[in-house]
Amino acid sequence: MFWDRVIETLERAALARLQLERLQTTAARVAARVPFYQRQLAARHVTPDHIRSLDDLRRLPFTTNADLRANYPEGLLAVDRRDVARLHTSSGTTGKPKALFFSRRDLDAAAELVARCFVMTGATADDVLQNMMTYGLFTGALMLHYGAEKVGLMVIPAGPGNSDRQLMLMQDFGTTIIHVTPSYALYFADLLEKRGLRPCRDLTLRKAYVGAEPYTEETRHKIEQGLGVDVYNCYGLSEMNGPGVAFECGQKHGLHVWEDNFLLEIIDPETSEPVSDGQPGELVLTTLNREAMPLLRYRTRDITALIPEPCPCGRTHRRIQRITGRADDMLIVRGVNVYPQQIERVLMGIPAVGRNYLITLDGLDDMSVQVELAESGFDGQVEHLVNLQNQIIERLRAETLVKPKVELVPPGALPVSEGKAKRVVDRRRL
Ligand code: DLL
């Protein structure tokens, strides 16, 4: 099923023509209205007239996270204030947030993309969406909300947290789809197990749209088992509309990027040169259909790879692999590069391991990992615990080349945040 069959299956050559036309419009818009881009373009001796083919994209400047912060609050605004319909922000670790502006038309375009995602995954007006993302300045909940309404689903704007109320809403209103972070999905699956509830028997859930944080295929399986749902990976970032920038189809193999709205590049984060198709690199996105705040070649810092093969679902918009982490996520432990995702992949592949973990780095450059046990992971025999602990240490060492300390803790012992999960505590930088 398609929301917009024509555009979703547009032949590649026609899609490229549309992209070029929109790139030219976007370049002209920022050159006329945004002093930051006027300076950047002048420094490169580029005018919008130089954009004659999609390859000319490489003449345009990159935009970084730092540029958004430096131009806070309104430096990148490309419309009059009276034409702004909504503000979102995206917070970083320190200082001022990034301000993201949307016109009425931008909001409608974002909702259209989300509507495509719903229909692509088989959702219909018969579905009930419980939106367990945070409502507010974060794009996560609101951007998905309006797309769901367009398709005609009934939306329960539950927000995150208060798991007992979530459960009550699910049971009383027959929720079929949830939109949730991977960490909260795992936490919720734990809660069901503790209450002795079996999702297939006691709930009507069918699908979960899971995103806003990186997670592994092993975590997807854990969520699918724990909640009795099909998990679809949902990727996005506030700078590019929030959720719905890229989404899995029924194949559940890679995420279609809506290429009529975003021009995608994958580059080597060190050299900024393009990598060859299928190779991992940093995702760079250019908005093609934004009025209020168009962005050229935005460095997402997210690491992924292009899937060059066409998708059996019939959509022509190319797919990217699930995000394996952010370029800034890399930890250097005793000189070795370690990504938190490597640790998650190992842990979530071990059945006796539960649903939460926390990595701590301390002053001596030691890495320790606290690992929750599964509800059924401990049979009371201490030697089984010791064996499990040794098995985890060994597998983590083999995966990361760093031998961590591992502490097994009871289910539910580690903190759960309502927003994005915090998986790493780095005391070395405190
Ligand atoms: O997290 C938008 C969103 C909300 C996407 C809900 C999906 C669902 P930001 O707060 O700006 O926006 O954070 C964007 O989160 O650059 C990635 O690093 C990470 N991220 C988002 N979705 C995924 C995903 C929203 N499916 C940043 N897999 C992005 C991996 C993800 N990482």
Short mmCIF file of C-alpha atoms and ligand atoms in Angstrom, two decimals:
data_model
loop_
_atom_site.label_atom_id
_atom_site.label_comp_id
_atom_site.label_asym_id
_atom_site.label_seq_id
_atom_site.Cartn_x
_atom_site.Cartn_y
_atom_site.Cartn_z
CA MET A 1 0.00 0.00 0.00
CA PHE A 2 1.16 3.50 -0.83
CA TRP A 3 0.19 6.90 0.53
CA ASP A 4 1.50 8.66 -2.58
CA ARG A 5 2.21 5.95 -5.15
CA VAL A 6 3.38 8.34 -7.87
CA ILE A 7 6.09 9.97 -5.83
CA GLU A 8 7.09 6.89 -3.84
CA THR A 9 7.70 4.84 -6.99
CA LEU A 10 8.92 7.67 -9.21
CA GLU A 11 11.44 6.46 -11.75
CA ARG A 12 15.00 7.42 -10.68
CA ALA A 13 15.63 9.78 -13.60
CA ALA A 14 12.44 11.72 -12.87
CA LEU A 15 13.30 11.77 -9.17
CA ALA A 16 16.73 13.20 -10.01
CA ARG A 17 15.12 15.95 -12.13
CA LEU A 18 12.81 16.84 -9.26
CA GLN A 19 15.74 16.87 -6.84
CA LEU A 20 17.76 19.19 -9.06
CA GLU A 21 14.87 21.60 -9.48
CA ARG A 22 14.32 21.66 -5.72
CA LEU A 23 18.03 22.00 -4.96
CA GLN A 24 18.19 25.03 -7.25
CA THR A 25 15.19 26.58 -5.52
CA THR A 26 16.71 25.86 -2.11
CA ALA A 27 20.09 27.36 -3.03
CA ALA A 28 18.40 30.45 -4.46
CA ARG A 29 16.28 30.82 -1.33
CA VAL A 30 19.17 30.73 1.14
CA ALA A 31 21.36 32.90 -1.11
CA ALA A 32 18.63 35.54 -1.12
CA ARG A 33 17.60 35.39 2.52
CA VAL A 34 20.17 33.90 4.90
CA PRO A 35 23.28 36.01 5.63
CA PHE A 36 25.14 32.96 6.99
CA TYR A 37 24.76 31.15 3.64
CA GLN A 38 25.45 34.34 1.69
CA ARG A 39 28.85 34.48 3.39
CA GLN A 40 29.51 30.77 2.91
CA LEU A 41 28.63 30.88 -0.78
CA ALA A 42 30.67 34.04 -1.37
CA ALA A 43 33.70 32.43 0.30
CA ARG A 44 33.43 29.57 -2.21
CA HIS A 45 32.70 31.88 -5.14
CA VAL A 46 29.48 29.99 -5.78
CA THR A 47 26.13 31.42 -6.81
CA PRO A 48 22.87 29.47 -7.21
CA ASP A 49 23.41 29.66 -11.00
CA HIS A 50 26.36 27.31 -10.64
CA ILE A 51 24.02 24.49 -9.60
CA ARG A 52 23.35 22.89 -13.00
CA SER A 53 23.47 19.21 -12.05
CA LEU A 54 23.17 17.19 -8.85
CA ASP A 55 26.96 16.77 -8.88
CA ASP A 56 27.21 20.52 -8.28
CA LEU A 57 25.92 19.82 -4.78
CA ARG A 58 29.56 19.34 -3.87
CA ARG A 59 30.23 23.01 -4.56
CA LEU A 60 27.88 23.96 -1.74
CA PRO A 61 29.13 24.38 1.83
CA PHE A 62 28.49 21.93 4.65
CA THR A 63 26.37 23.03 7.60
CA THR A 64 27.30 21.76 11.06
CA ASN A 65 25.81 21.51 14.47
CA ALA A 66 28.16 24.33 15.51
CA ASP A 67 26.77 26.56 12.72
CA LEU A 68 23.25 26.06 14.07
CA ARG A 69 24.35 26.97 17.57
CA ALA A 70 26.36 29.97 16.40
CA ASN A 71 23.31 31.28 14.52
CA TYR A 72 20.93 30.77 17.44
CA PRO A 73 18.21 31.93 17.71
CA GLU A 74 17.14 33.25 14.31
CA GLY A 75 20.24 33.47 12.14
CA LEU A 76 19.19 30.72 9.74
CA LEU A 77 15.61 31.80 9.31
CA ALA A 78 14.67 32.11 5.63
CA VAL A 79 11.13 33.53 5.98
CA ASP A 80 9.58 36.49 7.74
CA ARG A 81 8.79 35.85 11.37
CA ARG A 82 5.07 36.09 10.64
CA ASP A 83 5.39 33.10 8.30
CA VAL A 84 6.78 30.84 11.01
CA ALA A 85 4.13 28.45 12.31
CA ARG A 86 6.11 26.48 14.87
CA LEU A 87 9.38 26.35 16.78
CA HIS A 88 11.11 23.16 17.87
CA THR A 89 14.45 22.91 19.61
CA SER A 90 17.02 20.22 19.89
CA SER A 91 19.25 20.25 22.90
CA GLY A 92 22.82 19.18 22.98
CA THR A 93 24.91 18.37 25.99
CA THR A 94 25.84 21.95 26.83
CA GLY A 95 24.84 25.52 26.16
CA LYS A 96 22.00 26.84 24.04
CA PRO A 97 19.80 24.47 22.06
CA LYS A 98 19.42 24.53 18.30
CA ALA A 99 16.33 26.44 17.13
CA LEU A 100 14.35 24.88 14.29
CA PHE A 101 11.60 26.81 12.51
CA PHE A 102 8.75 25.46 10.40
CA SER A 103 6.29 27.30 8.18
CA ARG A 104 2.71 26.09 7.74
CA ARG A 105 3.76 24.47 4.47
CA ASP A 106 6.81 22.81 6.11
CA LEU A 107 4.58 21.26 8.77
CA ASP A 108 2.21 19.95 6.16
CA ALA A 109 5.09 18.49 4.13
CA ALA A 110 6.49 16.81 7.26
CA ALA A 111 3.11 15.28 8.03
CA GLU A 112 2.89 13.99 4.42
CA LEU A 113 6.20 12.17 4.85
CA VAL A 114 5.05 10.62 8.10
CA ALA A 115 1.78 9.59 6.42
CA ARG A 116 3.85 7.75 3.80
CA CYS A 117 5.65 5.90 6.62
CA PHE A 118 2.40 4.82 8.26
CA VAL A 119 0.90 3.46 5.06
CA MET A 120 4.21 1.88 4.03
CA THR A 121 4.15 -0.21 7.21
CA GLY A 122 0.54 -1.25 6.70
CA ALA A 123 -1.19 1.17 9.08
CA THR A 124 -4.78 2.20 8.29
CA ALA A 125 -7.57 4.29 9.78
CA ASP A 126 -8.51 1.23 11.83
CA ASP A 127 -5.31 1.51 13.84
CA VAL A 128 -4.90 3.17 17.21
CA LEU A 129 -1.56 4.88 17.78
CA GLN A 130 -0.27 5.39 21.30
CA ASN A 131 2.40 8.03 20.93
CA MET A 132 4.82 7.41 23.80
CA MET A 133 7.38 10.02 22.72
CA THR A 134 7.78 13.33 24.53
CA TYR A 135 5.38 16.08 23.42
CA GLY A 136 6.81 19.59 23.42
CA LEU A 137 9.92 21.19 22.03
CA PHE A 138 11.20 17.76 20.95
CA THR A 139 10.01 16.90 17.43
CA GLY A 140 9.50 13.21 18.26
CA ALA A 141 5.84 13.18 19.28
CA LEU A 142 4.27 16.13 17.44
CA MET A 143 5.70 15.44 14.00
CA LEU A 144 4.50 11.85 14.05
CA HIS A 145 1.17 12.86 15.55
CA TYR A 146 0.00 14.96 12.60
CA GLY A 147 1.07 12.37 10.04
CA ALA A 148 -1.00 9.77 11.87
CA GLU A 149 -4.02 12.07 11.89
CA LYS A 150 -3.65 12.59 8.14
CA VAL A 151 -3.94 8.84 7.57
CA GLY A 152 -6.91 8.78 9.93
CA LEU A 153 -5.56 6.72 12.81
CA MET A 154 -6.92 7.43 16.25
CA VAL A 155 -4.04 9.00 18.17
CA ILE A 156 -3.58 8.70 21.91
CA PRO A 157 -1.11 11.47 22.81
CA ALA A 158 0.15 9.60 25.88
CA GLY A 159 3.72 10.95 26.00
CA PRO A 160 6.35 8.90 27.80
CA GLY A 161 6.45 7.52 31.35
CA ASN A 162 3.71 6.57 33.80
CA SER A 163 3.73 2.98 32.63
CA ASP A 164 0.60 1.96 34.53
CA ARG A 165 -1.38 4.61 32.72
CA GLN A 166 0.18 3.53 29.42
CA LEU A 167 -0.97 0.01 30.07
CA MET A 168 -4.46 1.11 31.02
CA LEU A 169 -4.78 3.21 27.84
CA MET A 170 -3.56 0.30 25.74
CA GLN A 171 -6.07 -2.07 27.23
CA ASP A 172 -9.03 0.30 27.35
CA PHE A 173 -8.64 1.77 23.86
CA GLY A 174 -7.17 -1.17 21.97
CA THR A 175 -3.83 0.35 20.98
CA THR A 176 -2.38 -1.38 17.93
CA ILE A 177 0.73 0.74 17.26
CA ILE A 178 3.15 2.41 19.64
CA HIS A 179 5.78 5.01 18.87
CA VAL A 180 8.56 4.68 21.39
CA THR A 181 12.30 4.82 22.07
CA PRO A 182 14.09 1.46 22.17
CA SER A 183 15.05 1.96 25.82
CA TYR A 184 11.49 2.65 26.91
CA ALA A 185 10.17 -0.22 24.78
CA LEU A 186 12.50 -2.61 26.61
CA TYR A 187 11.52 -1.17 29.97
CA PHE A 188 7.87 -1.57 29.11
CA ALA A 189 8.39 -5.17 28.01
CA ASP A 190 9.95 -5.80 31.42
CA LEU A 191 6.94 -4.32 33.14
CA LEU A 192 4.57 -6.61 31.23
CA GLU A 193 6.64 -9.61 32.25
CA LYS A 194 6.62 -8.51 35.89
CA ARG A 195 2.83 -8.15 35.82
CA GLY A 196 2.49 -11.61 34.30
CA LEU A 197 0.91 -10.12 31.19
CA ARG A 198 1.36 -11.77 27.82
CA PRO A 199 1.16 -9.20 25.01
CA CYS A 200 -0.35 -11.60 22.47
CA ARG A 201 -3.10 -12.60 24.91
CA ASP A 202 -3.64 -9.46 26.97
CA LEU A 203 -2.96 -6.61 24.52
CA THR A 204 -3.86 -5.72 20.93
CA LEU A 205 -0.43 -4.37 19.94
CA ARG A 206 0.74 -5.18 16.39
CA LYS A 207 3.52 -2.76 15.55
CA ALA A 208 6.07 -0.53 17.22
CA TYR A 209 7.77 2.40 15.53
CA VAL A 210 11.06 2.58 17.32
CA GLY A 211 13.59 5.37 16.97
CA ALA A 212 15.21 8.52 18.37
CA GLU A 213 18.18 6.47 19.61
CA PRO A 214 20.51 4.00 17.95
CA TYR A 215 19.76 0.34 18.63
CA THR A 216 20.85 -2.98 17.27
CA GLU A 217 19.11 -5.80 15.41
CA GLU A 218 19.42 -7.85 18.63
CA THR A 219 17.49 -5.16 20.49
CA ARG A 220 14.83 -5.19 17.78
CA HIS A 221 14.35 -8.93 18.38
CA LYS A 222 14.13 -8.41 22.12
CA ILE A 223 11.46 -5.75 21.72
CA GLU A 224 9.55 -7.87 19.19
CA GLN A 225 9.51 -10.82 21.56
CA GLY A 226 8.79 -8.79 24.69
CA LEU A 227 5.89 -6.81 23.21
CA GLY A 228 4.61 -9.24 20.57
CA VAL A 229 4.97 -6.65 17.80
CA ASP A 230 6.70 -6.02 14.50
CA VAL A 231 9.31 -3.32 15.09
CA TYR A 232 9.91 -0.77 12.33
CA ASN A 233 12.96 1.41 12.58
CA CYS A 234 12.09 5.11 12.43
CA TYR A 235 14.91 7.59 11.87
CA GLY A 236 14.99 11.34 11.84
CA LEU A 237 16.45 14.45 13.37
CA SER A 238 14.95 17.77 14.38
CA GLU A 239 16.99 19.66 11.80
CA MET A 240 15.24 17.60 9.07
CA ASN A 241 11.60 17.40 10.29
CA GLY A 242 12.08 15.00 13.22
CA PRO A 243 10.81 11.42 12.79
CA GLY A 244 9.94 10.13 9.33
CA VAL A 245 13.05 11.22 7.43
CA ALA A 246 13.79 7.53 6.84
CA PHE A 247 11.67 4.54 7.77
CA GLU A 248 11.60 0.81 7.24
CA CYS A 249 9.04 -0.75 4.91
CA GLY A 250 7.50 -4.22 5.27
CA GLN A 251 10.84 -5.79 4.29
CA LYS A 252 12.37 -4.52 7.56
CA HIS A 253 15.69 -4.31 5.82
CA GLY A 254 17.06 -0.79 5.66
CA LEU A 255 15.25 2.54 5.89
CA HIS A 256 13.89 4.38 2.84
CA VAL A 257 15.04 8.00 2.84
CA TRP A 258 12.39 10.24 1.28
CA GLU A 259 14.65 11.49 -1.43
CA ASP A 260 12.22 13.96 -2.94
CA ASN A 261 12.57 15.89 0.33
CA PHE A 262 16.17 15.15 1.34
CA LEU A 263 19.26 14.86 -0.78
CA LEU A 264 21.49 12.26 0.78
CA GLU A 265 25.25 11.86 0.75
CA ILE A 266 27.44 9.49 2.72
CA ILE A 267 30.92 10.79 3.36
CA ASP A 268 34.06 9.90 5.23
CA PRO A 269 33.71 11.95 8.44
CA GLU A 270 37.45 12.65 8.52
CA THR A 271 38.13 13.63 4.91
CA SER A 272 34.57 14.79 3.99
CA GLU A 273 34.95 12.90 0.70
CA PRO A 274 32.13 10.63 -0.51
CA VAL A 275 32.49 6.93 0.29
CA SER A 276 31.56 4.33 -2.32
CA ASP A 277 28.05 2.87 -2.26
CA GLY A 278 27.61 0.34 0.52
CA GLN A 279 30.54 1.64 2.57
CA PRO A 280 29.89 3.11 6.03
CA GLY A 281 30.22 6.83 6.53
CA GLU A 282 28.53 9.94 7.89
CA LEU A 283 25.07 10.75 6.60
CA VAL A 284 24.79 14.26 5.17
CA LEU A 285 21.37 15.64 4.29
CA THR A 286 20.18 18.67 2.34
CA THR A 287 16.59 19.78 2.70
CA LEU A 288 14.83 20.01 -0.67
CA ASN A 289 11.39 21.14 0.39
CA ARG A 290 11.78 23.49 3.33
CA GLU A 291 10.70 27.10 3.45
CA ALA A 292 11.40 28.41 6.92
CA MET A 293 14.82 26.91 7.54
CA PRO A 294 16.45 25.14 4.60
CA LEU A 295 19.80 23.52 5.40
CA LEU A 296 22.55 22.71 2.93
CA ARG A 297 24.60 19.54 3.39
CA TYR A 298 23.88 19.11 7.08
CA ARG A 299 26.43 16.91 8.84
CA THR A 300 24.26 14.57 10.89
CA ARG A 301 27.26 12.80 12.53
CA ASP A 302 25.22 9.58 12.19
CA ILE A 303 27.07 6.61 10.75
CA THR A 304 25.28 4.45 8.19
CA ALA A 305 25.75 2.94 4.72
CA LEU A 306 23.72 3.12 1.55
CA ILE A 307 21.94 -0.02 0.35
CA PRO A 308 22.37 0.34 -3.41
CA GLU A 309 20.03 -2.50 -4.47
CA PRO A 310 16.42 -1.60 -5.32
CA CYS A 311 13.88 -2.61 -2.70
CA PRO A 312 11.39 -5.40 -3.47
CA CYS A 313 8.62 -3.19 -2.05
CA GLY A 314 8.71 -1.14 -5.26
CA ARG A 315 9.69 2.18 -3.74
CA THR A 316 12.49 3.88 -5.65
CA HIS A 317 13.74 6.00 -2.75
CA ARG A 318 17.01 4.44 -1.63
CA ARG A 319 17.56 2.76 1.70
CA ILE A 320 20.19 3.26 4.38
CA GLN A 321 21.31 0.70 6.94
CA ARG A 322 20.26 1.18 10.53
CA ILE A 323 22.41 3.86 12.20
CA THR A 324 25.32 2.14 13.90
CA GLY A 325 26.16 5.12 16.08
CA ARG A 326 27.24 8.72 15.91
CA ALA A 327 30.67 9.85 14.84
CA ASP A 328 30.90 11.55 18.28
CA ASP A 329 29.84 8.39 20.15
CA MET A 330 33.15 6.69 19.76
CA LEU A 331 34.87 6.03 23.07
CA ILE A 332 38.59 5.69 23.20
CA VAL A 333 39.42 3.26 25.97
CA ARG A 334 43.09 2.57 26.51
CA GLY A 335 43.77 3.71 22.99
CA VAL A 336 41.16 1.40 21.46
CA ASN A 337 38.10 2.72 19.61
CA VAL A 338 34.91 1.34 21.13
CA TYR A 339 31.33 2.09 20.02
CA PRO A 340 28.53 1.60 22.58
CA GLN A 341 26.59 -0.24 19.85
CA GLN A 342 29.19 -3.01 19.84
CA ILE A 343 28.52 -3.58 23.52
CA GLU A 344 24.76 -3.52 23.03
CA ARG A 345 24.98 -6.04 20.19
CA VAL A 346 26.83 -8.51 22.41
CA LEU A 347 24.60 -8.03 25.45
CA MET A 348 21.25 -8.19 23.66
CA GLY A 349 22.31 -11.40 21.93
CA ILE A 350 22.61 -13.25 25.27
CA PRO A 351 19.22 -14.60 26.42
CA ALA A 352 20.01 -14.45 30.17
CA VAL A 353 20.75 -10.73 29.86
CA GLY A 354 17.85 -8.40 30.58
CA ARG A 355 16.92 -5.14 28.93
CA ASN A 356 19.14 -2.44 30.33
CA TYR A 357 22.84 -1.77 30.73
CA LEU A 358 25.17 1.08 31.63
CA ILE A 359 28.75 1.63 30.55
CA THR A 360 31.02 3.54 32.95
CA LEU A 361 34.50 4.80 32.20
CA ASP A 362 36.56 5.88 35.15
CA GLY A 363 39.70 7.83 35.86
CA LEU A 364 42.06 4.94 35.27
CA ASP A 365 40.63 4.41 31.79
CA ASP A 366 38.82 1.31 32.96
CA MET A 367 35.58 0.31 31.32
CA SER A 368 32.92 -1.33 33.44
CA VAL A 369 29.50 -2.47 32.32
CA GLN A 370 26.52 -2.96 34.60
CA VAL A 371 24.17 -5.47 33.06
CA GLU A 372 20.62 -6.22 34.15
CA LEU A 373 19.66 -9.87 34.32
CA ALA A 374 16.55 -11.12 32.55
CA GLU A 375 13.57 -11.87 34.83
CA SER A 376 14.24 -15.53 34.24
CA GLY A 377 18.03 -15.09 34.05
CA PHE A 378 18.98 -16.24 37.55
CA ASP A 379 18.11 -19.66 38.91
CA GLY A 380 19.63 -19.02 42.35
CA GLN A 381 22.85 -20.91 41.62
CA VAL A 382 25.80 -18.64 42.22
CA GLU A 383 28.13 -20.55 39.90
CA HIS A 384 25.73 -19.93 37.02
CA LEU A 385 26.03 -16.22 37.69
CA VAL A 386 29.80 -16.41 37.70
CA ASN A 387 29.75 -18.34 34.43
CA LEU A 388 27.44 -15.79 32.85
CA GLN A 389 29.63 -12.94 34.04
CA ASN A 390 32.73 -14.58 32.56
CA GLN A 391 30.93 -15.30 29.33
CA ILE A 392 29.92 -11.63 29.00
CA ILE A 393 33.43 -10.41 29.79
CA GLU A 394 34.90 -12.75 27.20
CA ARG A 395 32.41 -11.84 24.46
CA LEU A 396 32.86 -8.11 25.10
CA ARG A 397 36.61 -8.51 25.01
CA ALA A 398 36.42 -10.39 21.71
CA GLU A 399 34.11 -7.73 20.21
CA THR A 400 35.81 -4.56 21.45
CA LEU A 401 39.36 -5.72 22.26
CA VAL A 402 38.99 -4.13 25.70
CA LYS A 403 38.43 -6.32 28.74
CA PRO A 404 35.72 -4.67 30.82
CA LYS A 405 34.62 -5.24 34.38
CA VAL A 406 31.09 -6.64 34.37
CA GLU A 407 28.60 -6.35 37.20
CA LEU A 408 25.34 -8.26 37.00
CA VAL A 409 22.41 -6.45 38.60
CA PRO A 410 18.77 -7.46 39.15
CA PRO A 411 16.11 -6.61 36.53
CA GLY A 412 14.98 -2.99 36.88
CA ALA A 413 18.02 -1.94 38.95
CA LEU A 414 19.38 0.59 36.46
CA PRO A 415 17.83 4.03 35.87
CA VAL A 416 15.47 4.55 32.91
CA SER A 417 15.05 8.02 31.47
CA GLU A 418 11.81 9.22 29.91
CA GLY A 419 13.62 10.79 26.97
CA LYS A 420 16.68 9.43 25.28
CA ALA A 421 18.61 6.77 27.16
CA LYS A 422 21.97 7.59 28.68
CA ARG A 423 24.12 4.53 28.09
CA VAL A 424 27.56 5.89 28.93
CA VAL A 425 28.86 7.67 32.02
CA ASP A 426 32.32 9.00 31.31
CA ARG A 427 33.86 10.01 34.62
CA ARG A 428 37.19 10.62 32.90
CA ARG A 429 35.97 13.96 31.57
CA LEU A 430 34.35 15.20 34.77
O1 DLL B 1 15.28 12.06 17.74
C1 DLL B 1 13.78 12.67 15.96
C2 DLL B 1 13.09 11.38 16.09
C3 DLL B 1 12.07 11.23 17.03
C4 DLL B 1 13.41 10.31 15.28
C5 DLL B 1 11.41 10.06 17.15
C6 DLL B 1 12.73 9.11 15.41
C7 DLL B 1 11.73 8.98 16.32
P1 DLL B 1 16.73 14.68 17.62
O2 DLL B 1 16.39 14.79 19.05
O3 DLL B 1 17.15 15.89 16.88
O4 DLL B 1 15.51 14.13 16.79
O5 DLL B 1 17.85 13.56 17.53
C8 DLL B 1 18.32 13.14 16.28
O6 DLL B 1 18.81 10.93 17.17
O7 DLL B 1 20.85 12.36 14.64
C9 DLL B 1 20.39 10.17 15.63
O8 DLL B 1 21.65 10.30 16.23
C10 DLL B 1 19.37 9.74 16.67
N1 DLL B 1 18.33 8.90 16.06
C11 DLL B 1 17.08 9.24 15.75
N2 DLL B 1 16.41 8.18 15.24
C12 DLL B 1 17.27 7.14 15.22
C13 DLL B 1 17.20 5.78 14.81
C14 DLL B 1 14.93 12.87 16.92
N3 DLL B 1 16.10 5.22 14.32
C15 DLL B 1 19.36 12.07 16.51
N4 DLL B 1 18.32 5.03 14.92
C16 DLL B 1 19.87 11.53 15.19
C17 DLL B 1 19.46 5.57 15.41
C18 DLL B 1 18.50 7.61 15.74
N5 DLL B 1 19.57 6.83 15.83
#
